[in-house]
Amino acid sequence: MRNGLIGLLLLLLWGCAGGTPSPAPVVEAAAPTPSAAELRASAALLPGVEIDPGEGLTLRYPGERLFSAGAALPLAGGVEMLEPLADWLAASGRVRWRGTVRAATDVSPEYDRQLAQARAELLGRYFTNRGIDREKLELTAEGGTGAPFELELRE
């Protein structure tokens, strides 16, 4: 009988040693990627943005909506435009964007390029801090005329 109790005790310990099975990890489904038409409709609600009516999807912040002429830092109201844009980019699923940051002054083409680069670095840090992956938003800088900040949907 003693051997039976010891055997039963060992069987109980062996059964308890496995513990309860851990629950399967919860995998959240990726958000569906919105169509270009859905993105166009939702982008129309962003403050300060102009949407190119042509093929594809291009968003522009023209003139001095984000940046004062000759300045690398956004205007006082520029951040209020960038916050909804960052939220919108984060909510746009796995869509990838190409951003172009420009600067045009009367100083020199080299100064324009450096100013555009400073703006691009600042915007890159801002969007990274807001959780936008650099693979999702690729920023380039160029001196010359055009919208100071432009986003183009990458196919």
mmCIF file of C-alpha atoms in Angstrom:
data_model
loop_
_atom_site.group_PDB
_atom_site.id
_atom_site.type_symbol
_atom_site.label_atom_id
_atom_site.label_comp_id
_atom_site.label_asym_id
_atom_site.label_seq_id
_atom_site.Cartn_x
_atom_site.Cartn_y
_atom_site.Cartn_z
ATOM 1 C CA MET A 1 0.000 0.000 0.000
ATOM 2 C CA ARG A 2 2.877 2.302 0.778
ATOM 3 C CA ASN A 3 4.282 1.796 -2.724
ATOM 4 C CA GLY A 4 0.823 2.546 -4.134
ATOM 5 C CA LEU A 5 0.635 5.859 -2.249
ATOM 6 C CA ILE A 6 4.125 6.816 -3.370
ATOM 7 C CA GLY A 7 3.217 5.928 -6.962
ATOM 8 C CA LEU A 8 0.006 7.946 -6.738
ATOM 9 C CA LEU A 9 1.902 10.899 -5.256
ATOM 10 C CA LEU A 10 4.498 10.748 -8.060
ATOM 11 C CA LEU A 11 1.724 10.522 -10.648
ATOM 12 C CA LEU A 12 0.031 13.620 -9.181
ATOM 13 C CA LEU A 13 3.315 15.549 -9.084
ATOM 14 C CA TRP A 14 4.097 14.557 -12.651
ATOM 15 C CA GLY A 15 0.625 15.682 -13.775
ATOM 16 C CA CYS A 16 0.981 19.028 -12.003
ATOM 17 C CA ALA A 17 4.520 19.667 -13.231
ATOM 18 C CA GLY A 18 3.269 20.350 -16.744
ATOM 19 C CA GLY A 19 1.082 23.158 -15.433
ATOM 20 C CA THR A 20 -1.761 24.551 -17.393
ATOM 21 C CA PRO A 21 -1.141 25.144 -21.044
ATOM 22 C CA SER A 22 -0.426 28.769 -21.794
ATOM 23 C CA PRO A 23 -2.992 30.478 -23.974
ATOM 24 C CA ALA A 24 -2.076 31.015 -27.590
ATOM 25 C CA PRO A 25 -0.690 34.486 -28.236
ATOM 26 C CA VAL A 26 -3.247 36.907 -29.544
ATOM 27 C CA VAL A 27 -2.295 38.056 -33.006
ATOM 28 C CA GLU A 28 -4.064 41.183 -34.094
ATOM 29 C CA ALA A 29 -5.133 41.227 -37.699
ATOM 30 C CA ALA A 30 -3.395 43.891 -39.732
ATOM 31 C CA ALA A 31 -5.601 46.801 -40.603
ATOM 32 C CA PRO A 32 -6.849 46.516 -44.158
ATOM 33 C CA THR A 33 -5.006 48.701 -46.605
ATOM 34 C CA PRO A 34 -7.334 51.451 -47.797
ATOM 35 C CA SER A 35 -7.802 52.074 -51.497
ATOM 36 C CA ALA A 36 -6.497 55.219 -53.178
ATOM 37 C CA ALA A 37 -10.085 56.518 -53.360
ATOM 38 C CA GLU A 38 -10.568 55.986 -49.611
ATOM 39 C CA LEU A 39 -7.242 57.682 -48.886
ATOM 40 C CA ARG A 40 -8.170 60.602 -51.141
ATOM 41 C CA ALA A 41 -11.512 61.051 -49.365
ATOM 42 C CA SER A 42 -9.998 60.940 -45.884
ATOM 43 C CA ALA A 43 -7.058 63.184 -46.873
ATOM 44 C CA ALA A 44 -9.525 65.880 -47.910
ATOM 45 C CA LEU A 45 -10.285 66.316 -44.197
ATOM 46 C CA LEU A 46 -6.668 67.159 -43.303
ATOM 47 C CA PRO A 47 -6.121 70.841 -42.468
ATOM 48 C CA GLY A 48 -4.075 72.866 -44.939
ATOM 49 C CA VAL A 49 -3.648 70.113 -47.515
ATOM 50 C CA GLU A 50 -4.262 70.406 -51.237
ATOM 51 C CA ILE A 51 -4.876 67.208 -53.187
ATOM 52 C CA ASP A 52 -3.597 66.905 -56.744
ATOM 53 C CA PRO A 53 -6.584 66.013 -58.953
ATOM 54 C CA GLY A 54 -4.437 63.888 -61.298
ATOM 55 C CA GLU A 55 -3.705 60.181 -61.365
ATOM 56 C CA GLY A 56 -2.373 58.608 -58.203
ATOM 57 C CA LEU A 57 -2.535 60.490 -54.946
ATOM 58 C CA THR A 58 -0.371 63.499 -54.161
ATOM 59 C CA LEU A 59 -0.903 65.735 -51.134
ATOM 60 C CA ARG A 60 0.650 69.201 -50.995
ATOM 61 C CA TYR A 61 1.179 71.823 -48.329
ATOM 62 C CA PRO A 62 1.863 74.827 -50.603
ATOM 63 C CA GLY A 63 3.097 78.303 -49.865
ATOM 64 C CA GLU A 64 3.715 79.236 -46.263
ATOM 65 C CA ARG A 65 1.269 76.822 -44.638
ATOM 66 C CA LEU A 66 3.920 74.795 -42.834
ATOM 67 C CA PHE A 67 7.120 76.814 -43.137
ATOM 68 C CA SER A 68 7.856 80.505 -43.296
ATOM 69 C CA ALA A 69 10.007 81.465 -46.270
ATOM 70 C CA GLY A 70 13.644 80.896 -45.361
ATOM 71 C CA ALA A 71 12.889 79.081 -42.080
ATOM 72 C CA ALA A 72 13.672 75.485 -41.182
ATOM 73 C CA LEU A 73 11.226 75.348 -38.271
ATOM 74 C CA PRO A 74 7.485 75.064 -38.933
ATOM 75 C CA LEU A 75 5.236 78.058 -38.443
ATOM 76 C CA ALA A 76 3.388 78.307 -35.148
ATOM 77 C CA GLY A 77 0.286 76.741 -36.732
ATOM 78 C CA GLY A 78 2.308 74.218 -38.712
ATOM 79 C CA VAL A 79 2.388 71.674 -35.917
ATOM 80 C CA GLU A 80 -1.412 71.780 -35.754
ATOM 81 C CA MET A 81 -1.373 70.622 -39.384
ATOM 82 C CA LEU A 82 1.304 67.984 -38.830
ATOM 83 C CA GLU A 83 -0.467 66.273 -35.910
ATOM 84 C CA PRO A 84 -3.556 65.217 -37.907
ATOM 85 C CA LEU A 85 -1.295 64.243 -40.807
ATOM 86 C CA ALA A 86 0.799 61.982 -38.546
ATOM 87 C CA ASP A 87 -2.348 60.365 -37.135
ATOM 88 C CA TRP A 88 -3.691 59.896 -40.663
ATOM 89 C CA LEU A 89 -0.428 58.329 -41.867
ATOM 90 C CA ALA A 90 -0.381 55.967 -38.892
ATOM 91 C CA ALA A 91 -3.977 54.906 -39.590
ATOM 92 C CA SER A 92 -3.380 54.335 -43.312
ATOM 93 C CA GLY A 93 -2.270 50.733 -42.880
ATOM 94 C CA ARG A 94 0.758 49.522 -44.780
ATOM 95 C CA VAL A 95 0.548 52.251 -47.412
ATOM 96 C CA ARG A 96 3.941 53.746 -48.241
ATOM 97 C CA TRP A 97 4.597 57.387 -49.085
ATOM 98 C CA ARG A 98 7.349 59.399 -50.723
ATOM 99 C CA GLY A 99 7.708 62.858 -49.230
ATOM 100 C CA THR A 100 9.523 65.727 -50.901
ATOM 101 C CA VAL A 101 10.609 68.724 -48.856
ATOM 102 C CA ARG A 102 11.565 71.838 -50.817
ATOM 103 C CA ALA A 103 12.929 75.297 -50.179
ATOM 104 C CA ALA A 104 13.290 78.231 -52.544
ATOM 105 C CA THR A 105 14.905 81.513 -51.516
ATOM 106 C CA ASP A 106 16.745 84.327 -53.236
ATOM 107 C CA VAL A 107 20.013 83.427 -51.478
ATOM 108 C CA SER A 108 21.508 80.594 -53.562
ATOM 109 C CA PRO A 109 20.655 77.120 -54.848
ATOM 110 C CA GLU A 110 23.055 75.596 -52.292
ATOM 111 C CA TYR A 111 21.315 77.426 -49.446
ATOM 112 C CA ASP A 112 17.942 76.230 -50.759
ATOM 113 C CA ARG A 113 19.174 72.621 -50.750
ATOM 114 C CA GLN A 114 20.567 72.928 -47.211
ATOM 115 C CA LEU A 115 17.359 74.540 -45.966
ATOM 116 C CA ALA A 116 15.268 71.787 -47.563
ATOM 117 C CA GLN A 117 17.559 69.184 -45.961
ATOM 118 C CA ALA A 118 17.131 70.783 -42.521
ATOM 119 C CA ARG A 119 13.346 70.785 -42.968
ATOM 120 C CA ALA A 120 13.393 67.146 -44.094
ATOM 121 C CA GLU A 121 15.464 66.090 -41.070
ATOM 122 C CA LEU A 122 13.119 67.930 -38.732
ATOM 123 C CA LEU A 123 10.017 66.378 -40.339
ATOM 124 C CA GLY A 124 11.659 62.951 -40.316
ATOM 125 C CA ARG A 125 12.322 63.179 -36.576
ATOM 126 C CA TYR A 126 8.813 64.486 -35.951
ATOM 127 C CA PHE A 127 7.139 61.624 -37.824
ATOM 128 C CA THR A 128 9.457 59.022 -36.286
ATOM 129 C CA ASN A 129 8.605 60.337 -32.811
ATOM 130 C CA ARG A 130 4.923 60.046 -33.738
ATOM 131 C CA GLY A 131 5.414 56.353 -34.610
ATOM 132 C CA ILE A 132 5.675 56.597 -38.392
ATOM 133 C CA ASP A 133 8.251 54.095 -39.639
ATOM 134 C CA ARG A 134 10.868 55.482 -42.034
ATOM 135 C CA GLU A 135 9.998 52.684 -44.460
ATOM 136 C CA LYS A 136 6.420 53.936 -44.525
ATOM 137 C CA LEU A 137 7.465 57.529 -45.224
ATOM 138 C CA GLU A 138 10.610 58.184 -47.255
ATOM 139 C CA LEU A 139 11.616 61.858 -47.205
ATOM 140 C CA THR A 140 13.878 63.564 -49.724
ATOM 141 C CA ALA A 141 15.022 67.175 -49.860
ATOM 142 C CA GLU A 142 15.529 69.387 -52.873
ATOM 143 C CA GLY A 143 16.145 73.040 -53.470
ATOM 144 C CA GLY A 144 13.916 74.861 -55.901
ATOM 145 C CA THR A 145 10.347 75.870 -56.497
ATOM 146 C CA GLY A 146 7.315 73.780 -55.704
ATOM 147 C CA ALA A 147 5.281 72.966 -52.631
ATOM 148 C CA PRO A 148 7.484 73.083 -49.505
ATOM 149 C CA PHE A 149 6.066 69.684 -48.462
ATOM 150 C CA GLU A 150 4.529 67.104 -50.745
ATOM 151 C CA LEU A 151 3.481 63.484 -50.179
ATOM 152 C CA GLU A 152 3.042 61.027 -53.016
ATOM 153 C CA LEU A 153 1.466 57.587 -52.681
ATOM 154 C CA ARG A 154 3.984 54.907 -53.644
ATOM 155 C CA GLU A 155 2.662 51.992 -55.654
#
